[in-house]
Structures are given as C-alpha cells and as structure tokens.
Amino acid sequence: MIVVDTNLVAYAVLPGERTADALALAESDPEWIAPALWRRELRNVLATLMRVRGLPLAQAMSAFHAAETLVTDATIEPSTEQILRLAARGRVSAWDAELVFVAEA
C-alpha cells in the first residue's frame, strides 16, 4: 500500500513527462490510499489546468474518474489536534500532516 499525494495522482491521470513513472508505480503497487482531501486538491488542479492551459472539461472529468479508480479514500479521520501536532513535529502543512497521519496509521 502506498499513501499518495495529489501530485502523484495528477501525474498518473494527466498526460505528461511524469505519467509513465506514476503508472509504473501504480502497476508495481496498485493499492493507493489517501485522505479524502485528495479529491478536493485534484479538483483544484483540474480547474487550474482548465483555466490556465485550456484543458477541456471532458478531459478533466475523465482524469478525475481515472483517479477514482486508482485511489481509495482513507477511512480514518484525524482530529485537529493530531494534525496540528504532526504538522508542528514535521514542520509541514496541515495537508501534508494528513498524509503522514494516514501513513503512520
């Protein structure tokens, strides 16, 4: 099992120079998990690409659906205190602390 961040998911579902590597990783370990936050983050990535690079809506939707087949939502939900403690310990963002929480769980 691999706890993935949104960047890796985006590389896997949007054609680019890192897609082959991301898909190779998915093939070697297909059990990808992430906090449900990944959905909101990927939506933001897709919306930005639509606005800035003209990504068509149909392609954005296709990428999102492909991501849903790759990633399982973590079923654990950390408390605010747990996230803030992890963020302080690792000197990372709260978003990154959620990934650490899932990985440690």
PDB file of N, CA and C in Angstrom:
ATOM      1  N   MET A   1       0.841  -1.174   0.000  1.00  0.00           N
ATOM      2  CA  MET A   1       0.000   0.000   0.000  1.00  0.00           C
ATOM      3  C   MET A   1       0.887   1.239   0.000  1.00  0.00           C
ATOM      4  N   ILE A   2       0.480   2.226  -0.786  1.00  0.00           N
ATOM      5  CA  ILE A   2       1.199   3.497  -0.863  1.00  0.00           C
ATOM      6  C   ILE A   2       0.230   4.622  -0.511  1.00  0.00           C
ATOM      7  N   VAL A   3       0.633   5.459   0.428  1.00  0.00           N
ATOM      8  CA  VAL A   3      -0.124   6.676   0.719  1.00  0.00           C
ATOM      9  C   VAL A   3       0.362   7.713  -0.278  1.00  0.00           C
ATOM     10  N   VAL A   4      -0.545   8.170  -1.119  1.00  0.00           N
ATOM     11  CA  VAL A   4      -0.162   9.059  -2.220  1.00  0.00           C
ATOM     12  C   VAL A   4      -0.666  10.476  -1.985  1.00  0.00           C
ATOM     13  N   ASP A   5       0.075  11.423  -2.546  1.00  0.00           N
ATOM     14  CA  ASP A   5      -0.412  12.795  -2.534  1.00  0.00           C
ATOM     15  C   ASP A   5      -1.011  13.119  -3.893  1.00  0.00           C
ATOM     16  N   THR A   6      -1.647  14.241  -3.962  1.00  0.00           N
ATOM     17  CA  THR A   6      -2.382  14.614  -5.171  1.00  0.00           C
ATOM     18  C   THR A   6      -1.475  14.788  -6.374  1.00  0.00           C
ATOM     19  N   ASN A   7      -0.254  15.233  -6.162  1.00  0.00           N
ATOM     20  CA  ASN A   7       0.662  15.402  -7.293  1.00  0.00           C
ATOM     21  C   ASN A   7       0.877  14.077  -8.015  1.00  0.00           C
ATOM     22  N   LEU A   8       1.109  13.019  -7.257  1.00  0.00           N
ATOM     23  CA  LEU A   8       1.327  11.709  -7.872  1.00  0.00           C
ATOM     24  C   LEU A   8       0.080  11.253  -8.616  1.00  0.00           C
ATOM     25  N   VAL A   9      -1.071  11.470  -8.028  1.00  0.00           N
ATOM     26  CA  VAL A   9      -2.329  11.099  -8.686  1.00  0.00           C
ATOM     27  C   VAL A   9      -2.478  11.877  -9.994  1.00  0.00           C
ATOM     28  N   ALA A  10      -2.212  13.175  -9.948  1.00  0.00           N
ATOM     29  CA  ALA A  10      -2.318  14.004 -11.160  1.00  0.00           C
ATOM     30  C   ALA A  10      -1.357  13.528 -12.238  1.00  0.00           C
ATOM     31  N   TYR A  11      -0.125  13.185 -11.842  1.00  0.00           N
ATOM     32  CA  TYR A  11       0.838  12.680 -12.827  1.00  0.00           C
ATOM     33  C   TYR A  11       0.318  11.404 -13.488  1.00  0.00           C
ATOM     34  N   ALA A  12      -0.376  10.586 -12.728  1.00  0.00           N
ATOM     35  CA  ALA A  12      -0.867   9.316 -13.268  1.00  0.00           C
ATOM     36  C   ALA A  12      -2.016   9.491 -14.249  1.00  0.00           C
ATOM     37  N   VAL A  13      -2.843  10.502 -14.041  1.00  0.00           N
ATOM     38  CA  VAL A  13      -4.069  10.610 -14.847  1.00  0.00           C
ATOM     39  C   VAL A  13      -4.042  11.721 -15.891  1.00  0.00           C
ATOM     40  N   LEU A  14      -3.016  12.566 -15.856  1.00  0.00           N
ATOM     41  CA  LEU A  14      -2.898  13.629 -16.848  1.00  0.00           C
ATOM     42  C   LEU A  14      -1.636  13.398 -17.670  1.00  0.00           C
ATOM     43  N   PRO A  15      -1.742  13.280 -18.972  1.00  0.00           N
ATOM     44  CA  PRO A  15      -0.561  13.012 -19.799  1.00  0.00           C
ATOM     45  C   PRO A  15       0.522  14.062 -19.609  1.00  0.00           C
ATOM     46  N   GLY A  16       1.747  13.568 -19.420  1.00  0.00           N
ATOM     47  CA  GLY A  16       2.877  14.466 -19.244  1.00  0.00           C
ATOM     48  C   GLY A  16       4.149  13.669 -19.088  1.00  0.00           C
ATOM     49  N   GLU A  17       5.227  14.381 -18.788  1.00  0.00           N
ATOM     50  CA  GLU A  17       6.539  13.734 -18.726  1.00  0.00           C
ATOM     51  C   GLU A  17       6.686  12.780 -17.540  1.00  0.00           C
ATOM     52  N   ARG A  18       5.845  12.891 -16.527  1.00  0.00           N
ATOM     53  CA  ARG A  18       5.940  12.015 -15.351  1.00  0.00           C
ATOM     54  C   ARG A  18       4.880  10.916 -15.335  1.00  0.00           C
ATOM     55  N   THR A  19       4.031  10.878 -16.332  1.00  0.00           N
ATOM     56  CA  THR A  19       2.937   9.909 -16.353  1.00  0.00           C
ATOM     57  C   THR A  19       3.442   8.473 -16.357  1.00  0.00           C
ATOM     58  N   ALA A  20       4.412   8.167 -17.177  1.00  0.00           N
ATOM     59  CA  ALA A  20       4.915   6.788 -17.267  1.00  0.00           C
ATOM     60  C   ALA A  20       5.450   6.313 -15.926  1.00  0.00           C
ATOM     61  N   ASP A  21       6.188   7.169 -15.227  1.00  0.00           N
ATOM     62  CA  ASP A  21       6.719   6.789 -13.919  1.00  0.00           C
ATOM     63  C   ASP A  21       5.602   6.565 -12.904  1.00  0.00           C
ATOM     64  N   ALA A  22       4.610   7.445 -12.913  1.00  0.00           N
ATOM     65  CA  ALA A  22       3.496   7.307 -11.976  1.00  0.00           C
ATOM     66  C   ALA A  22       2.719   6.021 -12.242  1.00  0.00           C
ATOM     67  N   LEU A  23       2.487   5.718 -13.514  1.00  0.00           N
ATOM     68  CA  LEU A  23       1.758   4.498 -13.851  1.00  0.00           C
ATOM     69  C   LEU A  23       2.575   3.250 -13.548  1.00  0.00           C
ATOM     70  N   ALA A  24       3.889   3.329 -13.702  1.00  0.00           N
ATOM     71  CA  ALA A  24       4.750   2.193 -13.348  1.00  0.00           C
ATOM     72  C   ALA A  24       4.668   1.928 -11.846  1.00  0.00           C
ATOM     73  N   LEU A  25       4.629   2.983 -11.054  1.00  0.00           N
ATOM     74  CA  LEU A  25       4.490   2.824  -9.615  1.00  0.00           C
ATOM     75  C   LEU A  25       3.139   2.197  -9.271  1.00  0.00           C
ATOM     76  N   ALA A  26       2.084   2.653  -9.949  1.00  0.00           N
ATOM     77  CA  ALA A  26       0.753   2.088  -9.719  1.00  0.00           C
ATOM     78  C   ALA A  26       0.709   0.614 -10.093  1.00  0.00           C
ATOM     79  N   GLU A  27       1.449   0.254 -11.119  1.00  0.00           N
ATOM     80  CA  GLU A  27       1.485  -1.143 -11.526  1.00  0.00           C
ATOM     81  C   GLU A  27       2.260  -1.988 -10.517  1.00  0.00           C
ATOM     82  N   SER A  28       3.329  -1.439  -9.977  1.00  0.00           N
ATOM     83  CA  SER A  28       4.139  -2.202  -9.018  1.00  0.00           C
ATOM     84  C   SER A  28       3.447  -2.318  -7.659  1.00  0.00           C
ATOM     85  N   ASP A  29       2.658  -1.325  -7.287  1.00  0.00           N
ATOM     86  CA  ASP A  29       1.888  -1.370  -6.042  1.00  0.00           C
ATOM     87  C   ASP A  29       0.556  -0.664  -6.284  1.00  0.00           C
ATOM     88  N   PRO A  30      -0.452  -1.412  -6.711  1.00  0.00           N
ATOM     89  CA  PRO A  30      -1.712  -0.792  -7.116  1.00  0.00           C
ATOM     90  C   PRO A  30      -2.618  -0.343  -5.972  1.00  0.00           C
ATOM     91  N   GLU A  31      -2.225  -0.600  -4.737  1.00  0.00           N
ATOM     92  CA  GLU A  31      -3.072  -0.205  -3.617  1.00  0.00           C
ATOM     93  C   GLU A  31      -2.686   1.194  -3.142  1.00  0.00           C
ATOM     94  N   TRP A  32      -3.318   2.198  -3.745  1.00  0.00           N
ATOM     95  CA  TRP A  32      -3.065   3.595  -3.403  1.00  0.00           C
ATOM     96  C   TRP A  32      -4.161   4.078  -2.457  1.00  0.00           C
ATOM     97  N   ILE A  33      -3.755   4.772  -1.406  1.00  0.00           N
ATOM     98  CA  ILE A  33      -4.701   5.300  -0.426  1.00  0.00           C
ATOM     99  C   ILE A  33      -4.321   6.741  -0.116  1.00  0.00           C
ATOM    100  N   ALA A  34      -5.307   7.550   0.211  1.00  0.00           N
ATOM    101  CA  ALA A  34      -5.055   8.951   0.553  1.00  0.00           C
ATOM    102  C   ALA A  34      -6.217   9.483   1.375  1.00  0.00           C
ATOM    103  N   PRO A  35      -5.954  10.515   2.183  1.00  0.00           N
ATOM    104  CA  PRO A  35      -7.064  11.190   2.852  1.00  0.00           C
ATOM    105  C   PRO A  35      -8.025  11.721   1.780  1.00  0.00           C
ATOM    106  N   ALA A  36      -9.299  11.758   2.093  1.00  0.00           N
ATOM    107  CA  ALA A  36     -10.299  12.215   1.117  1.00  0.00           C
ATOM    108  C   ALA A  36      -9.988  13.609   0.578  1.00  0.00           C
ATOM    109  N   LEU A  37      -9.130  14.319   1.266  1.00  0.00           N
ATOM    110  CA  LEU A  37      -8.676  15.626   0.815  1.00  0.00           C
ATOM    111  C   LEU A  37      -8.145  15.593  -0.622  1.00  0.00           C
ATOM    112  N   TRP A  38      -7.629  14.437  -1.051  1.00  0.00           N
ATOM    113  CA  TRP A  38      -7.057  14.353  -2.399  1.00  0.00           C
ATOM    114  C   TRP A  38      -8.082  14.746  -3.460  1.00  0.00           C
ATOM    115  N   ARG A  39      -9.348  14.439  -3.216  1.00  0.00           N
ATOM    116  CA  ARG A  39     -10.392  14.767  -4.207  1.00  0.00           C
ATOM    117  C   ARG A  39     -10.496  16.275  -4.416  1.00  0.00           C
ATOM    118  N   ARG A  40     -10.512  17.013  -3.324  1.00  0.00           N
ATOM    119  CA  ARG A  40     -10.614  18.478  -3.423  1.00  0.00           C
ATOM    120  C   ARG A  40      -9.353  19.068  -4.049  1.00  0.00           C
ATOM    121  N   GLU A  41      -8.208  18.526  -3.677  1.00  0.00           N
ATOM    122  CA  GLU A  41      -6.967  19.023  -4.256  1.00  0.00           C
ATOM    123  C   GLU A  41      -6.909  18.748  -5.756  1.00  0.00           C
ATOM    124  N   LEU A  42      -7.323  17.543  -6.175  1.00  0.00           N
ATOM    125  CA  LEU A  42      -7.292  17.223  -7.603  1.00  0.00           C
ATOM    126  C   LEU A  42      -8.291  18.079  -8.375  1.00  0.00           C
ATOM    127  N   ARG A  43      -9.440  18.330  -7.785  1.00  0.00           N
ATOM    128  CA  ARG A  43     -10.406  19.226  -8.445  1.00  0.00           C
ATOM    129  C   ARG A  43      -9.770  20.595  -8.685  1.00  0.00           C
ATOM    130  N   ASN A  44      -9.012  21.076  -7.715  1.00  0.00           N
ATOM    131  CA  ASN A  44      -8.352  22.368  -7.874  1.00  0.00           C
ATOM    132  C   ASN A  44      -7.298  22.320  -8.967  1.00  0.00           C
ATOM    133  N   VAL A  45      -6.516  21.255  -9.017  1.00  0.00           N
ATOM    134  CA  VAL A  45      -5.517  21.092 -10.084  1.00  0.00           C
ATOM    135  C   VAL A  45      -6.217  21.120 -11.443  1.00  0.00           C
ATOM    136  N   LEU A  46      -7.298  20.374 -11.570  1.00  0.00           N
ATOM    137  CA  LEU A  46      -8.016  20.299 -12.849  1.00  0.00           C
ATOM    138  C   LEU A  46      -8.630  21.646 -13.222  1.00  0.00           C
ATOM    139  N   ALA A  47      -9.223  22.321 -12.251  1.00  0.00           N
ATOM    140  CA  ALA A  47      -9.815  23.639 -12.528  1.00  0.00           C
ATOM    141  C   ALA A  47      -8.738  24.626 -12.980  1.00  0.00           C
ATOM    142  N   THR A  48      -7.571  24.564 -12.350  1.00  0.00           N
ATOM    143  CA  THR A  48      -6.471  25.445 -12.740  1.00  0.00           C
ATOM    144  C   THR A  48      -6.012  25.143 -14.154  1.00  0.00           C
ATOM    145  N   LEU A  49      -5.879  23.854 -14.482  1.00  0.00           N
ATOM    146  CA  LEU A  49      -5.467  23.482 -15.839  1.00  0.00           C
ATOM    147  C   LEU A  49      -6.515  23.892 -16.880  1.00  0.00           C
ATOM    148  N   MET A  50      -7.780  23.836 -16.516  1.00  0.00           N
ATOM    149  CA  MET A  50      -8.826  24.278 -17.438  1.00  0.00           C
ATOM    150  C   MET A  50      -8.695  25.784 -17.696  1.00  0.00           C
ATOM    151  N   ARG A  51      -8.460  26.516 -16.620  1.00  0.00           N
ATOM    152  CA  ARG A  51      -8.385  27.973 -16.729  1.00  0.00           C
ATOM    153  C   ARG A  51      -7.091  28.433 -17.403  1.00  0.00           C
ATOM    154  N   VAL A  52      -5.972  27.855 -17.022  1.00  0.00           N
ATOM    155  CA  VAL A  52      -4.674  28.347 -17.471  1.00  0.00           C
ATOM    156  C   VAL A  52      -4.227  27.717 -18.786  1.00  0.00           C
ATOM    157  N   ARG A  53      -4.472  26.430 -18.949  1.00  0.00           N
ATOM    158  CA  ARG A  53      -3.978  25.720 -20.133  1.00  0.00           C
ATOM    159  C   ARG A  53      -5.068  25.265 -21.082  1.00  0.00           C
ATOM    160  N   GLY A  54      -6.300  25.608 -20.780  1.00  0.00           N
ATOM    161  CA  GLY A  54      -7.390  25.256 -21.684  1.00  0.00           C
ATOM    162  C   GLY A  54      -7.751  23.780 -21.694  1.00  0.00           C
ATOM    163  N   LEU A  55      -7.480  23.074 -20.585  1.00  0.00           N
ATOM    164  CA  LEU A  55      -7.866  21.663 -20.510  1.00  0.00           C
ATOM    165  C   LEU A  55      -9.375  21.563 -20.689  1.00  0.00           C
ATOM    166  N   PRO A  56      -9.835  20.765 -21.656  1.00  0.00           N
ATOM    167  CA  PRO A  56     -11.278  20.631 -21.862  1.00  0.00           C
ATOM    168  C   PRO A  56     -11.957  19.957 -20.665  1.00  0.00           C
ATOM    169  N   LEU A  57     -13.178  20.357 -20.396  1.00  0.00           N
ATOM    170  CA  LEU A  57     -13.943  19.788 -19.290  1.00  0.00           C
ATOM    171  C   LEU A  57     -14.025  18.271 -19.404  1.00  0.00           C
ATOM    172  N   ALA A  58     -14.274  17.761 -20.597  1.00  0.00           N
ATOM    173  CA  ALA A  58     -14.394  16.309 -20.770  1.00  0.00           C
ATOM    174  C   ALA A  58     -13.103  15.594 -20.368  1.00  0.00           C
ATOM    175  N   GLN A  59     -11.963  16.174 -20.693  1.00  0.00           N
ATOM    176  CA  GLN A  59     -10.686  15.562 -20.323  1.00  0.00           C
ATOM    177  C   GLN A  59     -10.461  15.662 -18.812  1.00  0.00           C
ATOM    178  N   ALA A  60     -10.858  16.765 -18.226  1.00  0.00           N
ATOM    179  CA  ALA A  60     -10.736  16.926 -16.775  1.00  0.00           C
ATOM    180  C   ALA A  60     -11.590  15.891 -16.056  1.00  0.00           C
ATOM    181  N   MET A  61     -12.810  15.704 -16.532  1.00  0.00           N
ATOM    182  CA  MET A  61     -13.699  14.710 -15.917  1.00  0.00           C
ATOM    183  C   MET A  61     -13.149  13.303 -16.088  1.00  0.00           C
ATOM    184  N   SER A  62     -12.608  13.020 -17.243  1.00  0.00           N
ATOM    185  CA  SER A  62     -12.019  11.705 -17.498  1.00  0.00           C
ATOM    186  C   SER A  62     -10.844  11.450 -16.557  1.00  0.00           C
ATOM    187  N   ALA A  63     -10.018  12.462 -16.361  1.00  0.00           N
ATOM    188  CA  ALA A  63      -8.879  12.333 -15.455  1.00  0.00           C
ATOM    189  C   ALA A  63      -9.357  12.089 -14.031  1.00  0.00           C
ATOM    190  N   PHE A  64     -10.393  12.796 -13.614  1.00  0.00           N
ATOM    191  CA  PHE A  64     -10.899  12.617 -12.252  1.00  0.00           C
ATOM    192  C   PHE A  64     -11.455  11.212 -12.066  1.00  0.00           C
ATOM    193  N   HIS A  65     -12.204  10.731 -13.040  1.00  0.00           N
ATOM    194  CA  HIS A  65     -12.754   9.366 -12.937  1.00  0.00           C
ATOM    195  C   HIS A  65     -11.637   8.325 -12.923  1.00  0.00           C
ATOM    196  N   ALA A  66     -10.601   8.553 -13.694  1.00  0.00           N
ATOM    197  CA  ALA A  66      -9.457   7.630 -13.696  1.00  0.00           C
ATOM    198  C   ALA A  66      -8.791   7.632 -12.316  1.00  0.00           C
ATOM    199  N   ALA A  67      -8.693   8.795 -11.707  1.00  0.00           N
ATOM    200  CA  ALA A  67      -8.096   8.892 -10.374  1.00  0.00           C
ATOM    201  C   ALA A  67      -8.918   8.118  -9.352  1.00  0.00           C
ATOM    202  N   GLU A  68     -10.230   8.179  -9.490  1.00  0.00           N
ATOM    203  CA  GLU A  68     -11.096   7.452  -8.557  1.00  0.00           C
ATOM    204  C   GLU A  68     -10.883   5.940  -8.625  1.00  0.00           C
ATOM    205  N   THR A  69     -10.434   5.446  -9.767  1.00  0.00           N
ATOM    206  CA  THR A  69     -10.154   4.015  -9.868  1.00  0.00           C
ATOM    207  C   THR A  69      -8.786   3.664  -9.278  1.00  0.00           C
ATOM    208  N   LEU A  70      -7.905   4.652  -9.154  1.00  0.00           N
ATOM    209  CA  LEU A  70      -6.565   4.423  -8.623  1.00  0.00           C
ATOM    210  C   LEU A  70      -6.485   4.547  -7.106  1.00  0.00           C
ATOM    211  N   VAL A  71      -7.250   5.465  -6.541  1.00  0.00           N
ATOM    212  CA  VAL A  71      -7.069   5.845  -5.138  1.00  0.00           C
ATOM    213  C   VAL A  71      -8.273   5.441  -4.296  1.00  0.00           C
ATOM    214  N   THR A  72      -7.980   4.878  -3.135  1.00  0.00           N
ATOM    215  CA  THR A  72      -9.001   4.569  -2.141  1.00  0.00           C
ATOM    216  C   THR A  72      -8.936   5.633  -1.061  1.00  0.00           C
ATOM    217  N   ASP A  73     -10.085   6.124  -0.651  1.00  0.00           N
ATOM    218  CA  ASP A  73     -10.121   7.102   0.432  1.00  0.00           C
ATOM    219  C   ASP A  73      -9.774   6.421   1.753  1.00  0.00           C
ATOM    220  N   ALA A  74      -8.913   7.047   2.529  1.00  0.00           N
ATOM    221  CA  ALA A  74      -8.606   6.542   3.863  1.00  0.00           C
ATOM    222  C   ALA A  74      -9.875   6.605   4.709  1.00  0.00           C
ATOM    223  N   THR A  75     -10.098   5.612   5.503  1.00  0.00           N
ATOM    224  CA  THR A  75     -11.326   5.561   6.301  1.00  0.00           C
ATOM    225  C   THR A  75     -11.136   6.141   7.696  1.00  0.00           C
ATOM    226  N   ILE A  76      -9.930   6.568   8.007  1.00  0.00           N
ATOM    227  CA  ILE A  76      -9.671   7.173   9.307  1.00  0.00           C
ATOM    228  C   ILE A  76      -9.668   8.685   9.164  1.00  0.00           C
ATOM    229  N   GLU A  77     -10.169   9.351  10.177  1.00  0.00           N
ATOM    230  CA  GLU A  77     -10.239  10.811  10.141  1.00  0.00           C
ATOM    231  C   GLU A  77      -9.523  11.359  11.376  1.00  0.00           C
ATOM    232  N   PRO A  78      -8.413  12.039  11.172  1.00  0.00           N
ATOM    233  CA  PRO A  78      -7.675  12.557  12.311  1.00  0.00           C
ATOM    234  C   PRO A  78      -8.377  13.752  12.948  1.00  0.00           C
ATOM    235  N   SER A  79      -8.093  13.946  14.219  1.00  0.00           N
ATOM    236  CA  SER A  79      -8.608  15.138  14.889  1.00  0.00           C
ATOM    237  C   SER A  79      -7.736  16.334  14.521  1.00  0.00           C
ATOM    238  N   THR A  80      -8.244  17.499  14.780  1.00  0.00           N
ATOM    239  CA  THR A  80      -7.472  18.708  14.531  1.00  0.00           C
ATOM    240  C   THR A  80      -6.186  18.695  15.354  1.00  0.00           C
ATOM    241  N   GLU A  81      -6.287  18.255  16.610  1.00  0.00           N
ATOM    242  CA  GLU A  81      -5.090  18.211  17.459  1.00  0.00           C
ATOM    243  C   GLU A  81      -4.037  17.267  16.888  1.00  0.00           C
ATOM    244  N   GLN A  82      -4.457  16.099  16.414  1.00  0.00           N
ATOM    245  CA  GLN A  82      -3.495  15.165  15.833  1.00  0.00           C
ATOM    246  C   GLN A  82      -2.779  15.783  14.639  1.00  0.00           C
ATOM    247  N   ILE A  83      -3.533  16.445  13.785  1.00  0.00           N
ATOM    248  CA  ILE A  83      -2.941  17.053  12.590  1.00  0.00           C
ATOM    249  C   ILE A  83      -1.989  18.183  12.973  1.00  0.00           C
ATOM    250  N   LEU A  84      -2.406  19.025  13.891  1.00  0.00           N
ATOM    251  CA  LEU A  84      -1.551  20.144  14.280  1.00  0.00           C
ATOM    252  C   LEU A  84      -0.281  19.662  14.978  1.00  0.00           C
ATOM    253  N   ARG A  85      -0.384  18.599  15.765  1.00  0.00           N
ATOM    254  CA  ARG A  85       0.819  18.036  16.398  1.00  0.00           C
ATOM    255  C   ARG A  85       1.787  17.501  15.337  1.00  0.00           C
ATOM    256  N   LEU A  86       1.242  16.766  14.363  1.00  0.00           N
ATOM    257  CA  LEU A  86       2.088  16.237  13.289  1.00  0.00           C
ATOM    258  C   LEU A  86       2.698  17.361  12.454  1.00  0.00           C
ATOM    259  N   ALA A  87       1.900  18.370  12.176  1.00  0.00           N
ATOM    260  CA  ALA A  87       2.398  19.497  11.382  1.00  0.00           C
ATOM    261  C   ALA A  87       3.534  20.204  12.115  1.00  0.00           C
ATOM    262  N   ALA A  88       3.368  20.384  13.423  1.00  0.00           N
ATOM    263  CA  ALA A  88       4.413  21.039  14.206  1.00  0.00           C
ATOM    264  C   ALA A  88       5.655  20.157  14.294  1.00  0.00           C
ATOM    265  N   ARG A  89       5.453  18.867  14.519  1.00  0.00           N
ATOM    266  CA  ARG A  89       6.586  17.943  14.639  1.00  0.00           C
ATOM    267  C   ARG A  89       7.406  17.908  13.352  1.00  0.00           C
ATOM    268  N   GLY A  90       6.704  17.822  12.223  1.00  0.00           N
ATOM    269  CA  GLY A  90       7.400  17.705  10.947  1.00  0.00           C
ATOM    270  C   GLY A  90       7.649  19.016  10.245  1.00  0.00           C
ATOM    271  N   ARG A  91       7.118  20.099  10.820  1.00  0.00           N
ATOM    272  CA  ARG A  91       7.243  21.414  10.192  1.00  0.00           C
ATOM    273  C   ARG A  91       6.714  21.371   8.755  1.00  0.00           C
ATOM    274  N   VAL A  92       5.503  20.815   8.626  1.00  0.00           N
ATOM    275  CA  VAL A  92       4.854  20.673   7.326  1.00  0.00           C
ATOM    276  C   VAL A  92       3.470  21.305   7.386  1.00  0.00           C
ATOM    277  N   SER A  93       2.838  21.396   6.226  1.00  0.00           N
ATOM    278  CA  SER A  93       1.472  21.920   6.165  1.00  0.00           C
ATOM    279  C   SER A  93       0.500  20.927   6.794  1.00  0.00           C
ATOM    280  N   ALA A  94      -0.668  21.407   7.132  1.00  0.00           N
ATOM    281  CA  ALA A  94      -1.708  20.521   7.664  1.00  0.00           C
ATOM    282  C   ALA A  94      -2.092  19.472   6.616  1.00  0.00           C
ATOM    283  N   TRP A  95      -2.084  19.862   5.346  1.00  0.00           N
ATOM    284  CA  TRP A  95      -2.395  18.901   4.294  1.00  0.00           C
ATOM    285  C   TRP A  95      -1.389  17.760   4.285  1.00  0.00           C
ATOM    286  N   ASP A  96      -0.109  18.108   4.363  1.00  0.00           N
ATOM    287  CA  ASP A  96       0.921  17.076   4.392  1.00  0.00           C
ATOM    288  C   ASP A  96       0.835  16.254   5.671  1.00  0.00           C
ATOM    289  N   ALA A  97       0.461  16.884   6.779  1.00  0.00           N
ATOM    290  CA  ALA A  97       0.308  16.149   8.033  1.00  0.00           C
ATOM    291  C   ALA A  97      -0.791  15.089   7.925  1.00  0.00           C
ATOM    292  N   GLU A  98      -1.822  15.357   7.142  1.00  0.00           N
ATOM    293  CA  GLU A  98      -2.862  14.335   6.942  1.00  0.00           C
ATOM    294  C   GLU A  98      -2.286  13.118   6.247  1.00  0.00           C
ATOM    295  N   LEU A  99      -1.416  13.331   5.282  1.00  0.00           N
ATOM    296  CA  LEU A  99      -0.761  12.202   4.602  1.00  0.00           C
ATOM    297  C   LEU A  99       0.094  11.409   5.591  1.00  0.00           C
ATOM    298  N   VAL A 100       0.828  12.118   6.433  1.00  0.00           N
ATOM    299  CA  VAL A 100       1.650  11.453   7.441  1.00  0.00           C
ATOM    300  C   VAL A 100       0.775  10.654   8.395  1.00  0.00           C
ATOM    301  N   PHE A 101      -0.341  11.236   8.804  1.00  0.00           N
ATOM    302  CA  PHE A 101      -1.266  10.555   9.704  1.00  0.00           C
ATOM    303  C   PHE A 101      -1.733   9.237   9.107  1.00  0.00           C
ATOM    304  N   VAL A 102      -2.154   9.279   7.864  1.00  0.00           N
ATOM    305  CA  VAL A 102      -2.613   8.055   7.190  1.00  0.00           C
ATOM    306  C   VAL A 102      -1.488   7.042   7.083  1.00  0.00           C
ATOM    307  N   ALA A 103      -0.307   7.492   6.729  1.00  0.00           N
ATOM    308  CA  ALA A 103       0.833   6.592   6.586  1.00  0.00           C
ATOM    309  C   ALA A 103       1.183   5.950   7.930  1.00  0.00           C
ATOM    310  N   GLU A 104       1.164   6.740   8.988  1.00  0.00           N
ATOM    311  CA  GLU A 104       1.500   6.191  10.303  1.00  0.00           C
ATOM    312  C   GLU A 104       0.410   5.261  10.833  1.00  0.00           C
ATOM    313  N   ALA A 105      -0.827   5.523  10.456  1.00  0.00           N
ATOM    314  CA  ALA A 105      -1.933   4.672  10.925  1.00  0.00           C
ATOM    315  C   ALA A 105      -1.845   3.312  10.257  1.00  0.00           C
TER     316      ALA A 105
END
